[in-house]
């Protein structure tokens, strides 16, 4: 391993890691990329389309080439940039996208076939025959072109989500970000300072320039110490602010544990939602390269990255020969000077500008161009053309500097349009963009250290002034002024392929082809060539591509277009976006008050919306669900059963106008209901279709309690609040949802009264005192507050008893205990469903949003004497004329099954859309009838009792002869209810 | 998005559910089917300022009339829908 002097690595510790199975060592402070370079590894992967050998190009998050699969097993993470992976002991990484060893990729044949693989090739070639695309072409192309593969195992790590609020969010902790943070922190503003790097300092760490005549790290350390001591400043290293959203909300991912072998007790990553009154974008700049023939060979890097590897990571870029620099600006010379200071030999600085002077003791080739490279798996020599002719230079590495692109990404979210600055040859943040976002430093075109330090301070002062805060004066450290003097030289003309976008293998030729095919607008160019559409979003490619297209069209760069970026700034894992909302944590689960009791009784639970409800209770010896359900149904019909019905929505309605209000939200009359009585209620949507049903109990003149279906508890409440606040705000009425406040237990069956008599405190349950549809407040079990409703869903003598939710579990246990000799049996939703079908009661399967009151045979319930939501529209032609009616169905052959969803046809008719007569809404096996039964909507169903029709289920090839009967299979006269 | 609730200050839009055009407040009285059909089915879809109903479902359960620019998502104002509805009724009376 070869290391230069200095650098921000801890040489006292060694870290062992593997790349493609070979063991190497690095130090704390290294990234995988810096450690690989320090170990002389240049070849790190194969390119996307042509499988060309590729090496590390950059030193930051813009890296297009060095994509590796990090870690093993379930934690294997493909497409990780080696430049962003912090080295830890035991790290293992693998290269991607090759068949066979990395050094001899079988698919490199694609490179020889490159004339066929130019832009648009797939669009044109694989058009025909059409059927081949899905089966043959696409799978083959996908195998050949690509990135890493997923582990296809469950993610073993935890993720979290958090919320932060601040006065000022500072994105980037380089020179500008640090002076901004210091300014705002000292002013007392609440500051969040986020940086994607694991150390603060940004580009300052990559430079050799002094600050206040001392290494910049000293100034960074003093600023960091002061910021950490300020209680109003929060520093988030390893945190990428990836997007700007509405009203000052920013998305950020903190890589909490990605630098550790395993997260241990930590979450792996946290998704932060940061609400900031103002933000300073100090995201720096990304160096661009200059395309020339075969410029993608391992060993060709960005010159600024080379400088960063030397200064920060003490890594020499080339061990196989001297280093050359190809530049069109002064910054390239700076790399040469820094490398020489570290003892790295410089072959030459090839400066594309006609006038150029050496900044040190090295050869300058002014007006020169690099026209080609050699070296199968890594750079060996470059061809240079200059005024004196051409020559070949033996080099181990080549640094390329084509000027710097400000990182305008976040400023171009929210339709912010970057503007071209001809003096700087760069796009700068323009008008529009996220409100309250101020760009500062290199990303605002103020890239020199002197300018960036001052600009960060300026931006913070501006933001603080907006917030009404005064910024104290800040003494900026002394820095060396520098200029870039970039010349508009965008690529080296030539016949061979010169790469613009390394990650998606797009060359200058491809752009020329796009021009030739008239794909000239930037958005067409992008889609035709896939330029900038790789995971790096073309950070090192887009502006150069635009310049090449401008040259081809003879227009200026701003006339050609601009390049805007969408979130995310860098890739965000789906795992962290989920933020831990997986499996049972996907959404909250609501448990009924009797849940623990039911669990102990062997209940099998079913999800009903957010609720977990007991579906049926398995008794010893029962091996099939129907055994349990049939037993429960029969127990209710012959004795007494208990069911937790808490999940039905309950809304408490109070006020002098409560009755009038309910008259308007229910289709039937409610104001006329007597105190102490309950009425079934139908609620319509304003378009006239059925919305929901439930019961409405009047506890006092000005006090009702209404119920909704379980599924609609939330929506009906919201709708009633809408009616109260928006439609009839002049009514004296108040609403509150009490679904969670009261536990409600259905006590059903001929022995229900006998059981209830054992818990009520001296309350007269006789038929005369408490008839069918009565309700009353009372106490039970020696003083517990309760409400009793004599209502029935099962068709039996039945009550619903409500107690404060905390007593629900105890009440259920007490009823079971006291009812043991009566055969008290708990029943679940399955038995509940069977009994309501036997009784012909509508539920969710009948109230689909496409059915009407008439269809249920309840058309007369829609009062014509008053205005109510949906009443007028329910009478319009299309709905009023619908002749389908709710009927019951039994199979002619009792061994046959009625299937929900089956469609109905006149016996003998050919089943088609035209001959369709209706459909089966609900079906169940009825222990009472002794066969399968169904509920259905049938054309003129009320006139067709006794007719035999066909229920067809073509999906499963079923066709069953069924007889039309009344929907009331049990006790059609209602005698049991009133017993 | 942040919604400036008139009673509770800036609240995250995730606490709210969205209904749509605030013209739903102007429910036609009486039994004019055509007027109700317009009310139920017809909405403007403006590019620009839009008055719309939001329900603070995970908050104080008030309905708000929020004026939002559909082009920029800028929220110009938020009022209690009840106040808006009462003002309309007084205007009609």
JSON list of C-alpha atoms in Angstrom, two decimals, chain A residues 375-498:
[
{"chain": "A", "resi": 375, "resn": "UNK", "atom": "CA", "xyz": [-4.19, 0.53, -21.61]},
{"chain": "A", "resi": 376, "resn": "UNK", "atom": "CA", "xyz": [-6.52, -2.47, -21.62]},
{"chain": "A", "resi": 377, "resn": "UNK", "atom": "CA", "xyz": [-7.69, -2.46, -18.00]},
{"chain": "A", "resi": 378, "resn": "UNK", "atom": "CA", "xyz": [-6.11, 0.81, -16.92]},
{"chain": "A", "resi": 379, "resn": "UNK", "atom": "CA", "xyz": [-4.45, 3.88, -18.32]},
{"chain": "A", "resi": 380, "resn": "UNK", "atom": "CA", "xyz": [-0.87, 3.45, -19.65]},
{"chain": "A", "resi": 381, "resn": "UNK", "atom": "CA", "xyz": [-0.45, 6.37, -22.02]},
{"chain": "A", "resi": 382, "resn": "UNK", "atom": "CA", "xyz": [-2.25, 9.32, -23.52]},
{"chain": "A", "resi": 383, "resn": "UNK", "atom": "CA", "xyz": [-2.05, 10.83, -26.96]},
{"chain": "A", "resi": 384, "resn": "UNK", "atom": "CA", "xyz": [-1.62, 14.61, -26.93]},
{"chain": "A", "resi": 385, "resn": "UNK", "atom": "CA", "xyz": [-2.01, 16.99, -29.81]},
{"chain": "A", "resi": 386, "resn": "UNK", "atom": "CA", "xyz": [-0.54, 20.49, -29.67]},
{"chain": "A", "resi": 387, "resn": "UNK", "atom": "CA", "xyz": [0.81, 23.21, -31.88]},
{"chain": "A", "resi": 388, "resn": "UNK", "atom": "CA", "xyz": [4.04, 21.28, -32.37]},
{"chain": "A", "resi": 389, "resn": "UNK", "atom": "CA", "xyz": [2.28, 18.14, -33.54]},
{"chain": "A", "resi": 390, "resn": "UNK", "atom": "CA", "xyz": [1.30, 15.08, -31.52]},
{"chain": "A", "resi": 391, "resn": "UNK", "atom": "CA", "xyz": [3.03, 12.94, -28.98]},
{"chain": "A", "resi": 392, "resn": "UNK", "atom": "CA", "xyz": [2.36, 10.06, -26.63]},
{"chain": "A", "resi": 393, "resn": "UNK", "atom": "CA", "xyz": [2.93, 10.42, -22.89]},
{"chain": "A", "resi": 394, "resn": "UNK", "atom": "CA", "xyz": [3.36, 7.46, -20.57]},
{"chain": "A", "resi": 395, "resn": "UNK", "atom": "CA", "xyz": [1.19, 8.16, -17.54]},
{"chain": "A", "resi": 396, "resn": "UNK", "atom": "CA", "xyz": [-0.33, 6.26, -14.62]},
{"chain": "A", "resi": 397, "resn": "UNK", "atom": "CA", "xyz": [-3.25, 8.61, -14.26]},
{"chain": "A", "resi": 398, "resn": "UNK", "atom": "CA", "xyz": [-4.86, 11.58, -15.93]},
{"chain": "A", "resi": 399, "resn": "UNK", "atom": "CA", "xyz": [-6.77, 14.30, -14.12]},
{"chain": "A", "resi": 400, "resn": "UNK", "atom": "CA", "xyz": [-9.37, 16.14, -16.18]},
{"chain": "A", "resi": 401, "resn": "UNK", "atom": "CA", "xyz": [-10.74, 19.55, -15.26]},
{"chain": "A", "resi": 402, "resn": "UNK", "atom": "CA", "xyz": [-13.42, 21.16, -17.40]},
{"chain": "A", "resi": 403, "resn": "UNK", "atom": "CA", "xyz": [-14.61, 23.75, -14.89]},
{"chain": "A", "resi": 404, "resn": "UNK", "atom": "CA", "xyz": [-17.12, 23.49, -12.06]},
{"chain": "A", "resi": 405, "resn": "UNK", "atom": "CA", "xyz": [-20.90, 23.12, -12.16]},
{"chain": "A", "resi": 406, "resn": "UNK", "atom": "CA", "xyz": [-22.67, 24.68, -9.17]},
{"chain": "A", "resi": 407, "resn": "UNK", "atom": "CA", "xyz": [-24.86, 22.09, -7.42]},
{"chain": "A", "resi": 408, "resn": "UNK", "atom": "CA", "xyz": [-28.11, 23.89, -8.19]},
{"chain": "A", "resi": 409, "resn": "UNK", "atom": "CA", "xyz": [-30.17, 20.71, -7.73]},
{"chain": "A", "resi": 410, "resn": "UNK", "atom": "CA", "xyz": [-32.34, 21.68, -4.76]},
{"chain": "A", "resi": 411, "resn": "UNK", "atom": "CA", "xyz": [-32.77, 25.21, -6.10]},
{"chain": "A", "resi": 412, "resn": "UNK", "atom": "CA", "xyz": [-34.27, 23.73, -9.26]},
{"chain": "A", "resi": 413, "resn": "UNK", "atom": "CA", "xyz": [-36.90, 21.73, -7.39]},
{"chain": "A", "resi": 414, "resn": "UNK", "atom": "CA", "xyz": [-40.31, 23.43, -7.52]},
{"chain": "A", "resi": 415, "resn": "UNK", "atom": "CA", "xyz": [-39.76, 24.51, -11.11]},
{"chain": "A", "resi": 416, "resn": "UNK", "atom": "CA", "xyz": [-36.81, 26.73, -10.31]},
{"chain": "A", "resi": 417, "resn": "UNK", "atom": "CA", "xyz": [-35.02, 27.44, -13.62]},
{"chain": "A", "resi": 418, "resn": "UNK", "atom": "CA", "xyz": [-31.23, 27.76, -13.42]},
{"chain": "A", "resi": 419, "resn": "UNK", "atom": "CA", "xyz": [-29.80, 30.65, -15.44]},
{"chain": "A", "resi": 420, "resn": "UNK", "atom": "CA", "xyz": [-26.66, 30.56, -17.56]},
{"chain": "A", "resi": 421, "resn": "UNK", "atom": "CA", "xyz": [-23.79, 32.77, -16.44]},
{"chain": "A", "resi": 422, "resn": "UNK", "atom": "CA", "xyz": [-21.57, 33.33, -19.45]},
{"chain": "A", "resi": 423, "resn": "UNK", "atom": "CA", "xyz": [-18.72, 34.78, -17.36]},
{"chain": "A", "resi": 424, "resn": "UNK", "atom": "CA", "xyz": [-18.53, 31.73, -15.14]},
{"chain": "A", "resi": 425, "resn": "UNK", "atom": "CA", "xyz": [-19.61, 29.25, -17.86]},
{"chain": "A", "resi": 426, "resn": "UNK", "atom": "CA", "xyz": [-22.05, 27.72, -15.42]},
{"chain": "A", "resi": 427, "resn": "UNK", "atom": "CA", "xyz": [-25.73, 27.47, -14.55]},
{"chain": "A", "resi": 428, "resn": "UNK", "atom": "CA", "xyz": [-26.57, 29.36, -11.37]},
{"chain": "A", "resi": 429, "resn": "UNK", "atom": "CA", "xyz": [-29.74, 29.10, -9.27]},
{"chain": "A", "resi": 430, "resn": "UNK", "atom": "CA", "xyz": [-32.36, 31.27, -10.93]},
{"chain": "A", "resi": 431, "resn": "UNK", "atom": "CA", "xyz": [-35.78, 32.68, -10.12]},
{"chain": "A", "resi": 432, "resn": "UNK", "atom": "CA", "xyz": [-38.49, 30.45, -8.74]},
{"chain": "A", "resi": 433, "resn": "UNK", "atom": "CA", "xyz": [-37.56, 27.35, -6.92]},
{"chain": "A", "resi": 434, "resn": "UNK", "atom": "CA", "xyz": [-38.36, 26.57, -3.29]},
{"chain": "A", "resi": 435, "resn": "UNK", "atom": "CA", "xyz": [-39.47, 29.64, -1.34]},
{"chain": "A", "resi": 436, "resn": "UNK", "atom": "CA", "xyz": [-37.12, 30.75, 1.41]},
{"chain": "A", "resi": 437, "resn": "UNK", "atom": "CA", "xyz": [-34.12, 28.94, -0.08]},
{"chain": "A", "resi": 438, "resn": "UNK", "atom": "CA", "xyz": [-30.99, 31.07, -0.47]},
{"chain": "A", "resi": 439, "resn": "UNK", "atom": "CA", "xyz": [-28.04, 29.65, -2.40]},
{"chain": "A", "resi": 440, "resn": "UNK", "atom": "CA", "xyz": [-24.56, 30.46, -1.12]},
{"chain": "A", "resi": 441, "resn": "UNK", "atom": "CA", "xyz": [-20.95, 29.63, -1.90]},
{"chain": "A", "resi": 442, "resn": "UNK", "atom": "CA", "xyz": [-19.90, 27.43, -4.79]},
{"chain": "A", "resi": 443, "resn": "UNK", "atom": "CA", "xyz": [-23.46, 26.43, -5.66]},
{"chain": "A", "resi": 444, "resn": "UNK", "atom": "CA", "xyz": [-24.20, 30.15, -6.18]},
{"chain": "A", "resi": 445, "resn": "UNK", "atom": "CA", "xyz": [-21.10, 30.63, -8.29]},
{"chain": "A", "resi": 446, "resn": "UNK", "atom": "CA", "xyz": [-18.99, 31.89, -5.36]},
{"chain": "A", "resi": 447, "resn": "UNK", "atom": "CA", "xyz": [-16.59, 28.98, -5.50]},
{"chain": "A", "resi": 448, "resn": "UNK", "atom": "CA", "xyz": [-13.25, 30.32, -4.26]},
{"chain": "A", "resi": 449, "resn": "UNK", "atom": "CA", "xyz": [-12.63, 29.86, -0.56]},
{"chain": "A", "resi": 450, "resn": "UNK", "atom": "CA", "xyz": [-12.54, 33.61, 0.06]},
{"chain": "A", "resi": 451, "resn": "UNK", "atom": "CA", "xyz": [-15.86, 34.13, -1.74]},
{"chain": "A", "resi": 452, "resn": "UNK", "atom": "CA", "xyz": [-17.56, 31.07, -0.24]},
{"chain": "A", "resi": 453, "resn": "UNK", "atom": "CA", "xyz": [-16.72, 32.06, 3.35]},
{"chain": "A", "resi": 454, "resn": "UNK", "atom": "CA", "xyz": [-18.13, 35.56, 2.80]},
{"chain": "A", "resi": 455, "resn": "UNK", "atom": "CA", "xyz": [-21.16, 34.34, 0.82]},
{"chain": "A", "resi": 456, "resn": "UNK", "atom": "CA", "xyz": [-22.23, 31.88, 3.53]},
{"chain": "A", "resi": 457, "resn": "UNK", "atom": "CA", "xyz": [-22.20, 34.72, 6.04]},
{"chain": "A", "resi": 458, "resn": "UNK", "atom": "CA", "xyz": [-24.13, 36.97, 3.64]},
{"chain": "A", "resi": 459, "resn": "UNK", "atom": "CA", "xyz": [-26.82, 34.32, 3.04]},
{"chain": "A", "resi": 460, "resn": "UNK", "atom": "CA", "xyz": [-27.26, 33.73, 6.77]},
{"chain": "A", "resi": 461, "resn": "UNK", "atom": "CA", "xyz": [-27.57, 37.48, 7.44]},
{"chain": "A", "resi": 462, "resn": "UNK", "atom": "CA", "xyz": [-30.24, 37.71, 4.74]},
{"chain": "A", "resi": 463, "resn": "UNK", "atom": "CA", "xyz": [-32.16, 34.74, 6.14]},
{"chain": "A", "resi": 464, "resn": "UNK", "atom": "CA", "xyz": [-31.95, 36.06, 9.70]},
{"chain": "A", "resi": 465, "resn": "UNK", "atom": "CA", "xyz": [-33.19, 39.48, 8.59]},
{"chain": "A", "resi": 466, "resn": "UNK", "atom": "CA", "xyz": [-36.23, 37.76, 7.02]},
{"chain": "A", "resi": 467, "resn": "UNK", "atom": "CA", "xyz": [-36.87, 36.15, 10.41]},
{"chain": "A", "resi": 468, "resn": "UNK", "atom": "CA", "xyz": [-36.42, 39.43, 12.29]},
{"chain": "A", "resi": 469, "resn": "UNK", "atom": "CA", "xyz": [-33.12, 38.40, 13.85]},
{"chain": "A", "resi": 470, "resn": "UNK", "atom": "CA", "xyz": [-29.96, 40.47, 13.89]},
{"chain": "A", "resi": 471, "resn": "UNK", "atom": "CA", "xyz": [-26.72, 38.77, 12.99]},
{"chain": "A", "resi": 472, "resn": "UNK", "atom": "CA", "xyz": [-23.63, 39.63, 15.00]},
{"chain": "A", "resi": 473, "resn": "UNK", "atom": "CA", "xyz": [-20.50, 40.57, 13.08]},
{"chain": "A", "resi": 474, "resn": "UNK", "atom": "CA", "xyz": [-18.37, 37.62, 12.04]},
{"chain": "A", "resi": 475, "resn": "UNK", "atom": "CA", "xyz": [-14.61, 37.75, 11.56]},
{"chain": "A", "resi": 476, "resn": "UNK", "atom": "CA", "xyz": [-13.95, 35.63, 8.49]},
{"chain": "A", "resi": 477, "resn": "UNK", "atom": "CA", "xyz": [-10.65, 33.74, 8.38]},
{"chain": "A", "resi": 478, "resn": "UNK", "atom": "CA", "xyz": [-8.02, 34.95, 5.98]},
{"chain": "A", "resi": 479, "resn": "UNK", "atom": "CA", "xyz": [-7.83, 32.85, 2.81]},
{"chain": "A", "resi": 480, "resn": "UNK", "atom": "CA", "xyz": [-5.90, 32.91, -0.46]},
{"chain": "A", "resi": 481, "resn": "UNK", "atom": "CA", "xyz": [-7.85, 34.50, -3.33]},
{"chain": "A", "resi": 482, "resn": "UNK", "atom": "CA", "xyz": [-8.08, 32.40, -6.48]},
{"chain": "A", "resi": 483, "resn": "UNK", "atom": "CA", "xyz": [-9.63, 32.62, -9.94]},
{"chain": "A", "resi": 484, "resn": "UNK", "atom": "CA", "xyz": [-10.73, 29.83, -12.30]},
{"chain": "A", "resi": 485, "resn": "UNK", "atom": "CA", "xyz": [-10.59, 31.49, -15.74]},
{"chain": "A", "resi": 486, "resn": "UNK", "atom": "CA", "xyz": [-12.38, 28.61, -17.43]},
{"chain": "A", "resi": 487, "resn": "UNK", "atom": "CA", "xyz": [-12.35, 28.64, -21.24]},
{"chain": "A", "resi": 488, "resn": "UNK", "atom": "CA", "xyz": [-15.39, 27.39, -23.19]},
{"chain": "A", "resi": 489, "resn": "UNK", "atom": "CA", "xyz": [-13.74, 24.20, -24.43]},
{"chain": "A", "resi": 490, "resn": "UNK", "atom": "CA", "xyz": [-16.32, 21.44, -24.00]},
{"chain": "A", "resi": 491, "resn": "UNK", "atom": "CA", "xyz": [-14.98, 18.37, -25.76]},
{"chain": "A", "resi": 492, "resn": "UNK", "atom": "CA", "xyz": [-12.16, 17.20, -28.00]},
{"chain": "A", "resi": 493, "resn": "UNK", "atom": "CA", "xyz": [-13.41, 16.59, -31.55]},
{"chain": "A", "resi": 494, "resn": "UNK", "atom": "CA", "xyz": [-12.56, 13.20, -33.01]},
{"chain": "A", "resi": 495, "resn": "UNK", "atom": "CA", "xyz": [-13.93, 10.10, -34.66]},
{"chain": "A", "resi": 496, "resn": "UNK", "atom": "CA", "xyz": [-13.63, 7.68, -31.75]},
{"chain": "A", "resi": 497, "resn": "UNK", "atom": "CA", "xyz": [-16.11, 7.45, -28.96]},
{"chain": "A", "resi": 498, "resn": "UNK", "atom": "CA", "xyz": [-15.76, 10.11, -26.26]}
]
